[in-house]
Amino acid sequence: MHRSGNPVLAAGEDPPTPEPSSAIVHAGSALEIPEHLRADPFVRYMSDPPLEDIANVDALLEAGFAKEGRLALETIICPQNYEDLPDMWRWMRQQGIIPEVEIPTIHGRAAVNHMSLSFDEAEASAKYRALFEELLRIDETEFGFTWIPHPPFPAGSCTLFETNCYVNDRGGVQPCAGVDKEFGIIGRDGTLADIVTTAEFQGVRRVRERVAEPCASCDLIDVCYGCRGASYQATGDMFAADPVCFRNQDVTPPKRVTQGCEGCSCGS
């Protein structure tokens, strides 16, 4: 499920046809490449243009998914696509597609190839700032949208810690996909409702009260608390300051620590 409560339709092998798509278009969905594929720069989704996926998007557009903001496309920001993202953003806006362009959280298998998926620590914040400001310029001058640039993605804010949970493939309950700390395992530790109503997990919901400086004193704290996944993967503390936030330029980035995925067979 998407954080809006709408279903998420993951890109698959077979292009959808307008007829079945039309049957579910009114439910409201988002098209999203599965994370385990997006995280690996050597799979086909990040190689030469995948024609079958272009056909998938064309079929969804034909079925009317982009009408009334019902279709979103997501991509991470990485060195391979950085220069193309303004044109991609513009194209999505022109089609009526909601663009979700996200600073990646480097964890799991992505950590093995992090140099292909992220920028050098010394230039990352400046790169993200420049891109976000260019996307804002496009939105304001060409489409009449305005927003305040801040991570982890442009034209939006993360609310996952306050509204969502993430259940991994072994039933572990996490605050989000980027924070691979389990607060319990469904079945072993009770139901999903039991786990998310514990005092420990409810403490996650108070993220704006618990986030560290300089995020805590940021003038955008009411609409942004940074990327908790980036903080957790960099420091081991999900409430630490966002290490790649370009509004924290004067703050020394925390040292990256290597963390494996508990219960995962990825070998990281």
PDB file of C-alpha atoms in Angstrom:
ATOM      1  CA  MET A   1       0.000   0.000   0.000  1.00  0.00           C
ATOM      2  CA  HIS A   2       1.129   3.540  -0.758  1.00  0.00           C
ATOM      3  CA  ARG A   3       1.375   5.975   2.161  1.00  0.00           C
ATOM      4  CA  SER A   4      -1.779   7.667   0.831  1.00  0.00           C
ATOM      5  CA  GLY A   5      -3.685   4.444   1.507  1.00  0.00           C
ATOM      6  CA  ASN A   6      -3.963   3.711  -2.209  1.00  0.00           C
ATOM      7  CA  PRO A   7      -2.619   0.508  -3.736  1.00  0.00           C
ATOM      8  CA  VAL A   8       0.835   0.491  -5.299  1.00  0.00           C
ATOM      9  CA  LEU A   9       1.122  -1.207  -8.671  1.00  0.00           C
ATOM     10  CA  ALA A  10       4.658  -2.526  -9.215  1.00  0.00           C
ATOM     11  CA  ALA A  11       6.036  -2.791 -12.722  1.00  0.00           C
ATOM     12  CA  GLY A  12       6.001  -6.413 -13.846  1.00  0.00           C
ATOM     13  CA  GLU A  13       6.980  -8.485 -16.820  1.00  0.00           C
ATOM     14  CA  ASP A  14       3.731  -8.258 -18.790  1.00  0.00           C
ATOM     15  CA  PRO A  15       2.568  -4.852 -20.064  1.00  0.00           C
ATOM     16  CA  PRO A  16      -0.885  -3.989 -18.724  1.00  0.00           C
ATOM     17  CA  THR A  17      -3.693  -3.599 -21.214  1.00  0.00           C
ATOM     18  CA  PRO A  18      -6.100  -0.668 -21.172  1.00  0.00           C
ATOM     19  CA  GLU A  19      -9.074  -2.889 -20.367  1.00  0.00           C
ATOM     20  CA  PRO A  20      -7.932  -4.294 -16.990  1.00  0.00           C
ATOM     21  CA  SER A  21      -6.198  -1.030 -16.145  1.00  0.00           C
ATOM     22  CA  SER A  22      -9.462   0.828 -16.657  1.00  0.00           C
ATOM     23  CA  ALA A  23     -11.125  -1.487 -14.160  1.00  0.00           C
ATOM     24  CA  ILE A  24      -8.818  -0.343 -11.352  1.00  0.00           C
ATOM     25  CA  VAL A  25      -7.929   3.188 -12.441  1.00  0.00           C
ATOM     26  CA  HIS A  26     -10.591   4.674 -10.210  1.00  0.00           C
ATOM     27  CA  ALA A  27      -9.006   3.118  -7.139  1.00  0.00           C
ATOM     28  CA  GLY A  28      -5.982   5.396  -7.517  1.00  0.00           C
ATOM     29  CA  SER A  29      -2.557   3.782  -7.817  1.00  0.00           C
ATOM     30  CA  ALA A  30       1.127   4.528  -8.121  1.00  0.00           C
ATOM     31  CA  LEU A  31       3.509   2.775 -10.486  1.00  0.00           C
ATOM     32  CA  GLU A  32       6.714   1.890  -8.686  1.00  0.00           C
ATOM     33  CA  ILE A  33       9.728  -0.170  -9.666  1.00  0.00           C
ATOM     34  CA  PRO A  34      10.349  -2.722  -6.875  1.00  0.00           C
ATOM     35  CA  GLU A  35      13.048  -1.507  -4.486  1.00  0.00           C
ATOM     36  CA  HIS A  36      15.203  -4.610  -4.828  1.00  0.00           C
ATOM     37  CA  LEU A  37      15.489  -3.846  -8.552  1.00  0.00           C
ATOM     38  CA  ARG A  38      15.998  -0.110  -8.191  1.00  0.00           C
ATOM     39  CA  ALA A  39      18.752  -0.719  -5.648  1.00  0.00           C
ATOM     40  CA  ASP A  40      20.873  -2.777  -8.035  1.00  0.00           C
ATOM     41  CA  PRO A  41      22.429  -0.660 -10.822  1.00  0.00           C
ATOM     42  CA  PHE A  42      23.285  -3.720 -12.878  1.00  0.00           C
ATOM     43  CA  VAL A  43      19.806  -5.061 -13.464  1.00  0.00           C
ATOM     44  CA  ARG A  44      17.826  -4.229 -16.562  1.00  0.00           C
ATOM     45  CA  TYR A  45      15.873  -1.341 -15.021  1.00  0.00           C
ATOM     46  CA  MET A  46      19.054   0.744 -14.995  1.00  0.00           C
ATOM     47  CA  SER A  47      20.602  -0.543 -18.221  1.00  0.00           C
ATOM     48  CA  ASP A  48      19.528   0.295 -21.785  1.00  0.00           C
ATOM     49  CA  PRO A  49      15.975   1.683 -22.118  1.00  0.00           C
ATOM     50  CA  PRO A  50      13.625  -1.198 -21.219  1.00  0.00           C
ATOM     51  CA  LEU A  51      11.065  -1.109 -24.012  1.00  0.00           C
ATOM     52  CA  GLU A  52       8.590  -3.331 -22.180  1.00  0.00           C
ATOM     53  CA  ASP A  53       8.464  -0.844 -19.297  1.00  0.00           C
ATOM     54  CA  ILE A  54       7.891   2.038 -21.697  1.00  0.00           C
ATOM     55  CA  ALA A  55       4.972   0.018 -23.058  1.00  0.00           C
ATOM     56  CA  ASN A  56       3.716  -0.448 -19.502  1.00  0.00           C
ATOM     57  CA  VAL A  57       3.656   3.300 -18.891  1.00  0.00           C
ATOM     58  CA  ASP A  58       2.048   4.001 -22.271  1.00  0.00           C
ATOM     59  CA  ALA A  59      -0.708   1.492 -21.479  1.00  0.00           C
ATOM     60  CA  LEU A  60      -1.349   3.089 -18.089  1.00  0.00           C
ATOM     61  CA  LEU A  61      -1.537   6.544 -19.668  1.00  0.00           C
ATOM     62  CA  GLU A  62      -3.936   5.249 -22.311  1.00  0.00           C
ATOM     63  CA  ALA A  63      -6.085   3.740 -19.572  1.00  0.00           C
ATOM     64  CA  GLY A  64      -6.389   7.123 -17.892  1.00  0.00           C
ATOM     65  CA  PHE A  65      -4.202   6.605 -14.848  1.00  0.00           C
ATOM     66  CA  ALA A  66      -2.671  10.092 -15.151  1.00  0.00           C
ATOM     67  CA  LYS A  67      -6.024  11.839 -14.948  1.00  0.00           C
ATOM     68  CA  GLU A  68      -6.699  13.623 -11.671  1.00  0.00           C
ATOM     69  CA  GLY A  69      -3.255  12.781 -10.301  1.00  0.00           C
ATOM     70  CA  ARG A  70      -3.765   9.004 -10.139  1.00  0.00           C
ATOM     71  CA  LEU A  71      -0.397   7.953 -11.566  1.00  0.00           C
ATOM     72  CA  ALA A  72       3.022   8.538 -10.047  1.00  0.00           C
ATOM     73  CA  LEU A  73       6.432   7.451 -11.292  1.00  0.00           C
ATOM     74  CA  GLU A  74       9.374   7.100  -8.959  1.00  0.00           C
ATOM     75  CA  THR A  75      13.108   7.167  -9.535  1.00  0.00           C
ATOM     76  CA  ILE A  76      16.096   7.679  -7.328  1.00  0.00           C
ATOM     77  CA  ILE A  77      18.660  10.439  -7.926  1.00  0.00           C
ATOM     78  CA  CYS A  78      21.986   8.933  -8.942  1.00  0.00           C
ATOM     79  CA  PRO A  79      25.031   9.897 -11.037  1.00  0.00           C
ATOM     80  CA  GLN A  80      23.719   7.963 -14.054  1.00  0.00           C
ATOM     81  CA  ASN A  81      20.458   9.920 -14.360  1.00  0.00           C
ATOM     82  CA  TYR A  82      21.334  13.224 -12.680  1.00  0.00           C
ATOM     83  CA  GLU A  83      21.627  15.308 -15.865  1.00  0.00           C
ATOM     84  CA  ASP A  84      18.446  13.795 -17.341  1.00  0.00           C
ATOM     85  CA  LEU A  85      16.189  14.357 -14.337  1.00  0.00           C
ATOM     86  CA  PRO A  86      14.993  17.888 -15.244  1.00  0.00           C
ATOM     87  CA  ASP A  87      13.770  16.601 -18.632  1.00  0.00           C
ATOM     88  CA  MET A  88      12.214  13.545 -16.976  1.00  0.00           C
ATOM     89  CA  TRP A  89      10.476  15.792 -14.449  1.00  0.00           C
ATOM     90  CA  ARG A  90       9.154  18.066 -17.189  1.00  0.00           C
ATOM     91  CA  TRP A  91       7.863  15.108 -19.213  1.00  0.00           C
ATOM     92  CA  MET A  92       6.017  13.655 -16.225  1.00  0.00           C
ATOM     93  CA  ARG A  93       4.380  16.997 -15.477  1.00  0.00           C
ATOM     94  CA  GLN A  94       3.340  17.310 -19.128  1.00  0.00           C
ATOM     95  CA  GLN A  95       1.699  13.874 -18.994  1.00  0.00           C
ATOM     96  CA  GLY A  96      -0.143  14.607 -15.753  1.00  0.00           C
ATOM     97  CA  ILE A  97       2.062  12.117 -13.904  1.00  0.00           C
ATOM     98  CA  ILE A  98       3.086  12.895 -10.332  1.00  0.00           C
ATOM     99  CA  PRO A  99       6.913  12.796 -10.262  1.00  0.00           C
ATOM    100  CA  GLU A 100       8.566  11.215  -7.231  1.00  0.00           C
ATOM    101  CA  VAL A 101      12.294  11.818  -7.496  1.00  0.00           C
ATOM    102  CA  GLU A 102      14.039  10.640  -4.358  1.00  0.00           C
ATOM    103  CA  ILE A 103      17.452  10.849  -2.747  1.00  0.00           C
ATOM    104  CA  PRO A 104      18.366   7.157  -2.314  1.00  0.00           C
ATOM    105  CA  THR A 105      18.864   5.511   1.048  1.00  0.00           C
ATOM    106  CA  ILE A 106      21.991   3.388   0.758  1.00  0.00           C
ATOM    107  CA  HIS A 107      21.434   0.078   2.531  1.00  0.00           C
ATOM    108  CA  GLY A 108      21.174  -3.642   1.852  1.00  0.00           C
ATOM    109  CA  ARG A 109      22.550  -4.607  -1.562  1.00  0.00           C
ATOM    110  CA  ALA A 110      22.773  -0.944  -2.526  1.00  0.00           C
ATOM    111  CA  ALA A 111      25.674  -0.514  -0.093  1.00  0.00           C
ATOM    112  CA  VAL A 112      27.829  -2.760  -2.279  1.00  0.00           C
ATOM    113  CA  ASN A 113      27.357  -0.418  -5.245  1.00  0.00           C
ATOM    114  CA  HIS A 114      26.905   2.844  -3.371  1.00  0.00           C
ATOM    115  CA  MET A 115      29.396   4.721  -5.565  1.00  0.00           C
ATOM    116  CA  SER A 116      27.094   4.090  -8.539  1.00  0.00           C
ATOM    117  CA  LEU A 117      23.978   5.154  -6.650  1.00  0.00           C
ATOM    118  CA  SER A 118      25.127   8.205  -4.704  1.00  0.00           C
ATOM    119  CA  PHE A 119      27.537  11.094  -4.912  1.00  0.00           C
ATOM    120  CA  ASP A 120      30.730  11.612  -2.985  1.00  0.00           C
ATOM    121  CA  GLU A 121      29.937  12.873   0.504  1.00  0.00           C
ATOM    122  CA  ALA A 122      31.745  16.152  -0.158  1.00  0.00           C
ATOM    123  CA  GLU A 123      29.537  17.061  -3.124  1.00  0.00           C
ATOM    124  CA  ALA A 124      26.269  15.280  -2.385  1.00  0.00           C
ATOM    125  CA  SER A 125      24.466  18.138  -0.628  1.00  0.00           C
ATOM    126  CA  ALA A 126      25.404  20.670  -3.305  1.00  0.00           C
ATOM    127  CA  LYS A 127      24.304  18.287  -6.066  1.00  0.00           C
ATOM    128  CA  TYR A 128      20.932  17.689  -4.444  1.00  0.00           C
ATOM    129  CA  ARG A 129      20.408  21.403  -3.779  1.00  0.00           C
ATOM    130  CA  ALA A 130      21.158  22.327  -7.407  1.00  0.00           C
ATOM    131  CA  LEU A 131      18.774  19.675  -8.730  1.00  0.00           C
ATOM    132  CA  PHE A 132      15.937  20.553  -6.353  1.00  0.00           C
ATOM    133  CA  GLU A 133      16.264  24.245  -7.217  1.00  0.00           C
ATOM    134  CA  GLU A 134      16.187  23.481 -10.956  1.00  0.00           C
ATOM    135  CA  LEU A 135      13.072  21.319 -10.546  1.00  0.00           C
ATOM    136  CA  LEU A 136      11.454  24.118  -8.553  1.00  0.00           C
ATOM    137  CA  ARG A 137      12.301  26.583 -11.327  1.00  0.00           C
ATOM    138  CA  ILE A 138      10.644  24.288 -13.879  1.00  0.00           C
ATOM    139  CA  ASP A 139       7.545  23.893 -11.730  1.00  0.00           C
ATOM    140  CA  GLU A 140       7.166  27.615 -11.042  1.00  0.00           C
ATOM    141  CA  THR A 141       7.864  28.896 -14.558  1.00  0.00           C
ATOM    142  CA  GLU A 142       6.218  26.157 -16.623  1.00  0.00           C
ATOM    143  CA  PHE A 143       3.494  24.567 -14.517  1.00  0.00           C
ATOM    144  CA  GLY A 144       2.491  27.081 -11.846  1.00  0.00           C
ATOM    145  CA  PHE A 145       3.508  24.914  -8.886  1.00  0.00           C
ATOM    146  CA  THR A 146       5.610  26.140  -5.991  1.00  0.00           C
ATOM    147  CA  TRP A 147       7.178  24.378  -3.028  1.00  0.00           C
ATOM    148  CA  ILE A 148      10.130  24.708  -0.637  1.00  0.00           C
ATOM    149  CA  PRO A 149      13.179  22.581  -1.523  1.00  0.00           C
ATOM    150  CA  HIS A 150      14.154  20.081   1.161  1.00  0.00           C
ATOM    151  CA  PRO A 151      15.012  16.359   1.260  1.00  0.00           C
ATOM    152  CA  PRO A 152      14.315  13.560   0.704  1.00  0.00           C
ATOM    153  CA  PHE A 153      12.348  14.393  -2.452  1.00  0.00           C
ATOM    154  CA  PRO A 154      11.200  17.563  -4.222  1.00  0.00           C
ATOM    155  CA  ALA A 155       7.625  18.886  -4.097  1.00  0.00           C
ATOM    156  CA  GLY A 156       6.719  16.760  -1.115  1.00  0.00           C
ATOM    157  CA  SER A 157       7.508  15.683   2.426  1.00  0.00           C
ATOM    158  CA  CYS A 158       8.046  12.313   4.047  1.00  0.00           C
ATOM    159  CA  THR A 159       5.456  11.423   6.670  1.00  0.00           C
ATOM    160  CA  LEU A 160       6.199   7.706   6.926  1.00  0.00           C
ATOM    161  CA  PHE A 161       7.340   7.822  10.547  1.00  0.00           C
ATOM    162  CA  GLU A 162       4.059   9.424  11.554  1.00  0.00           C
ATOM    163  CA  THR A 163       1.628   7.438   9.431  1.00  0.00           C
ATOM    164  CA  ASN A 164       3.111   4.160   8.205  1.00  0.00           C
ATOM    165  CA  CYS A 165       4.958   1.002   8.995  1.00  0.00           C
ATOM    166  CA  TYR A 166       6.905  -1.368   6.752  1.00  0.00           C
ATOM    167  CA  VAL A 167       6.708  -5.150   6.984  1.00  0.00           C
ATOM    168  CA  ASN A 168       9.730  -6.944   5.564  1.00  0.00           C
ATOM    169  CA  ASP A 169       9.810 -10.384   3.970  1.00  0.00           C
ATOM    170  CA  ARG A 170      10.172 -12.194   7.294  1.00  0.00           C
ATOM    171  CA  GLY A 171       7.365 -10.348   9.027  1.00  0.00           C
ATOM    172  CA  GLY A 172       9.584  -7.831  10.768  1.00  0.00           C
ATOM    173  CA  VAL A 173       7.898  -4.492  11.434  1.00  0.00           C
ATOM    174  CA  GLN A 174       9.997  -1.412  10.667  1.00  0.00           C
ATOM    175  CA  PRO A 175       9.195   2.323  10.642  1.00  0.00           C
ATOM    176  CA  CYS A 176      10.039   2.470   6.914  1.00  0.00           C
ATOM    177  CA  ALA A 177      12.047   0.550   4.330  1.00  0.00           C
ATOM    178  CA  GLY A 178      15.146   2.674   4.917  1.00  0.00           C
ATOM    179  CA  VAL A 179      15.248   2.030   8.671  1.00  0.00           C
ATOM    180  CA  ASP A 180      15.831  -1.713   8.870  1.00  0.00           C
ATOM    181  CA  LYS A 181      15.356  -1.884  12.631  1.00  0.00           C
ATOM    182  CA  GLU A 182      12.671  -4.377  13.574  1.00  0.00           C
ATOM    183  CA  PHE A 183      10.292  -3.529  16.403  1.00  0.00           C
ATOM    184  CA  GLY A 184       8.854  -7.017  16.402  1.00  0.00           C
ATOM    185  CA  ILE A 185       8.008  -9.928  14.129  1.00  0.00           C
ATOM    186  CA  ILE A 186       4.392 -10.648  13.287  1.00  0.00           C
ATOM    187  CA  GLY A 187       3.349 -13.972  14.765  1.00  0.00           C
ATOM    188  CA  ARG A 188       6.274 -14.309  17.142  1.00  0.00           C
ATOM    189  CA  ASP A 189       5.611 -10.993  18.879  1.00  0.00           C
ATOM    190  CA  GLY A 190       1.883 -10.690  18.293  1.00  0.00           C
ATOM    191  CA  THR A 191      -0.207  -9.168  15.566  1.00  0.00           C
ATOM    192  CA  LEU A 192       0.748  -6.160  13.485  1.00  0.00           C
ATOM    193  CA  ALA A 193      -1.628  -4.087  15.620  1.00  0.00           C
ATOM    194  CA  ASP A 194       0.082  -5.349  18.787  1.00  0.00           C
ATOM    195  CA  ILE A 195       3.516  -4.301  17.524  1.00  0.00           C
ATOM    196  CA  VAL A 196       2.661  -0.852  16.176  1.00  0.00           C
ATOM    197  CA  THR A 197       0.793   0.086  19.360  1.00  0.00           C
ATOM    198  CA  THR A 198       3.726  -0.677  21.661  1.00  0.00           C
ATOM    199  CA  ALA A 199       5.271   2.264  23.505  1.00  0.00           C
ATOM    200  CA  GLU A 200       8.530   1.748  21.607  1.00  0.00           C
ATOM    201  CA  PHE A 201       6.936   1.950  18.174  1.00  0.00           C
ATOM    202  CA  GLN A 202       4.670   4.807  19.189  1.00  0.00           C
ATOM    203  CA  GLY A 203       7.854   6.676  20.107  1.00  0.00           C
ATOM    204  CA  VAL A 204       8.663   6.659  16.398  1.00  0.00           C
ATOM    205  CA  ARG A 205       5.487   8.658  15.789  1.00  0.00           C
ATOM    206  CA  ARG A 206       6.929  11.507  17.878  1.00  0.00           C
ATOM    207  CA  VAL A 207       9.748  11.984  15.386  1.00  0.00           C
ATOM    208  CA  ARG A 208       9.488  15.773  15.277  1.00  0.00           C
ATOM    209  CA  GLU A 209       9.968  15.907  19.056  1.00  0.00           C
ATOM    210  CA  ARG A 210      12.927  13.511  19.027  1.00  0.00           C
ATOM    211  CA  VAL A 211      14.912  14.487  15.929  1.00  0.00           C
ATOM    212  CA  ALA A 212      18.392  15.860  16.681  1.00  0.00           C
ATOM    213  CA  GLU A 213      19.883  19.259  15.917  1.00  0.00           C
ATOM    214  CA  PRO A 214      20.124  21.024  13.564  1.00  0.00           C
ATOM    215  CA  CYS A 215      16.954  19.397  12.200  1.00  0.00           C
ATOM    216  CA  ALA A 216      15.125  20.108  15.469  1.00  0.00           C
ATOM    217  CA  SER A 217      15.619  23.865  15.118  1.00  0.00           C
ATOM    218  CA  CYS A 218      15.056  24.019  11.355  1.00  0.00           C
ATOM    219  CA  ASP A 219      12.367  26.472  10.273  1.00  0.00           C
ATOM    220  CA  LEU A 220      10.786  23.644   8.264  1.00  0.00           C
ATOM    221  CA  ILE A 221      10.410  21.211  11.167  1.00  0.00           C
ATOM    222  CA  ASP A 222       6.601  21.388  10.882  1.00  0.00           C
ATOM    223  CA  VAL A 223       6.725  20.061   7.306  1.00  0.00           C
ATOM    224  CA  CYS A 224      10.038  18.177   7.189  1.00  0.00           C
ATOM    225  CA  TYR A 225      12.109  15.962   9.454  1.00  0.00           C
ATOM    226  CA  GLY A 226      14.651  14.919   6.836  1.00  0.00           C
ATOM    227  CA  CYS A 227      15.243  11.357   5.726  1.00  0.00           C
ATOM    228  CA  ARG A 228      15.250   9.081   8.741  1.00  0.00           C
ATOM    229  CA  GLY A 229      16.556   6.207   6.630  1.00  0.00           C
ATOM    230  CA  ALA A 230      19.607   8.219   5.577  1.00  0.00           C
ATOM    231  CA  SER A 231      20.266   9.157   9.199  1.00  0.00           C
ATOM    232  CA  TYR A 232      19.922   5.585  10.416  1.00  0.00           C
ATOM    233  CA  GLN A 233      22.158   4.095   7.734  1.00  0.00           C
ATOM    234  CA  ALA A 234      24.826   6.756   8.291  1.00  0.00           C
ATOM    235  CA  THR A 235      24.905   6.796  12.098  1.00  0.00           C
ATOM    236  CA  GLY A 236      22.811   3.959  13.517  1.00  0.00           C
ATOM    237  CA  ASP A 237      20.481   6.586  15.040  1.00  0.00           C
ATOM    238  CA  MET A 238      17.158   7.060  13.269  1.00  0.00           C
ATOM    239  CA  PHE A 239      16.706  10.441  14.952  1.00  0.00           C
ATOM    240  CA  ALA A 240      20.098  11.904  13.982  1.00  0.00           C
ATOM    241  CA  ALA A 241      20.332  14.910  11.669  1.00  0.00           C
ATOM    242  CA  ASP A 242      19.883  14.135   7.988  1.00  0.00           C
ATOM    243  CA  PRO A 243      23.464  13.684   6.693  1.00  0.00           C
ATOM    244  CA  VAL A 244      22.750  14.849   3.131  1.00  0.00           C
ATOM    245  CA  CYS A 245      20.344  17.706   3.806  1.00  0.00           C
ATOM    246  CA  PHE A 246      21.525  20.780   1.934  1.00  0.00           C
ATOM    247  CA  ARG A 247      20.004  22.979   4.636  1.00  0.00           C
ATOM    248  CA  ASN A 248      22.601  21.521   7.020  1.00  0.00           C
ATOM    249  CA  GLN A 249      25.619  22.639   5.004  1.00  0.00           C
ATOM    250  CA  ASP A 250      27.507  23.926   8.039  1.00  0.00           C
ATOM    251  CA  VAL A 251      27.134  20.651   9.918  1.00  0.00           C
ATOM    252  CA  THR A 252      29.884  18.047   9.686  1.00  0.00           C
ATOM    253  CA  PRO A 253      28.291  14.942   8.137  1.00  0.00           C
ATOM    254  CA  PRO A 254      28.265  11.922  10.484  1.00  0.00           C
ATOM    255  CA  LYS A 255      30.661   9.137   9.686  1.00  0.00           C
ATOM    256  CA  ARG A 256      29.092   6.301   7.698  1.00  0.00           C
ATOM    257  CA  VAL A 257      28.882   3.016   9.566  1.00  0.00           C
ATOM    258  CA  THR A 258      28.449  -0.298   7.812  1.00  0.00           C
ATOM    259  CA  GLN A 259      25.333  -2.156   8.874  1.00  0.00           C
ATOM    260  CA  GLY A 260      24.044  -5.457   7.641  1.00  0.00           C
ATOM    261  CA  CYS A 261      20.405  -6.344   7.106  1.00  0.00           C
ATOM    262  CA  GLU A 262      19.175  -8.360  10.051  1.00  0.00           C
ATOM    263  CA  GLY A 263      17.807 -11.634   8.824  1.00  0.00           C
ATOM    264  CA  CYS A 264      18.661 -10.830   5.207  1.00  0.00           C
ATOM    265  CA  SER A 265      20.563 -13.163   2.892  1.00  0.00           C
ATOM    266  CA  CYS A 266      21.976 -10.345   0.723  1.00  0.00           C
ATOM    267  CA  GLY A 267      25.410 -10.702   2.317  1.00  0.00           C
ATOM    268  CA  SER A 268      25.790  -7.018   3.204  1.00  0.00           C
TER     269      SER A 268
END
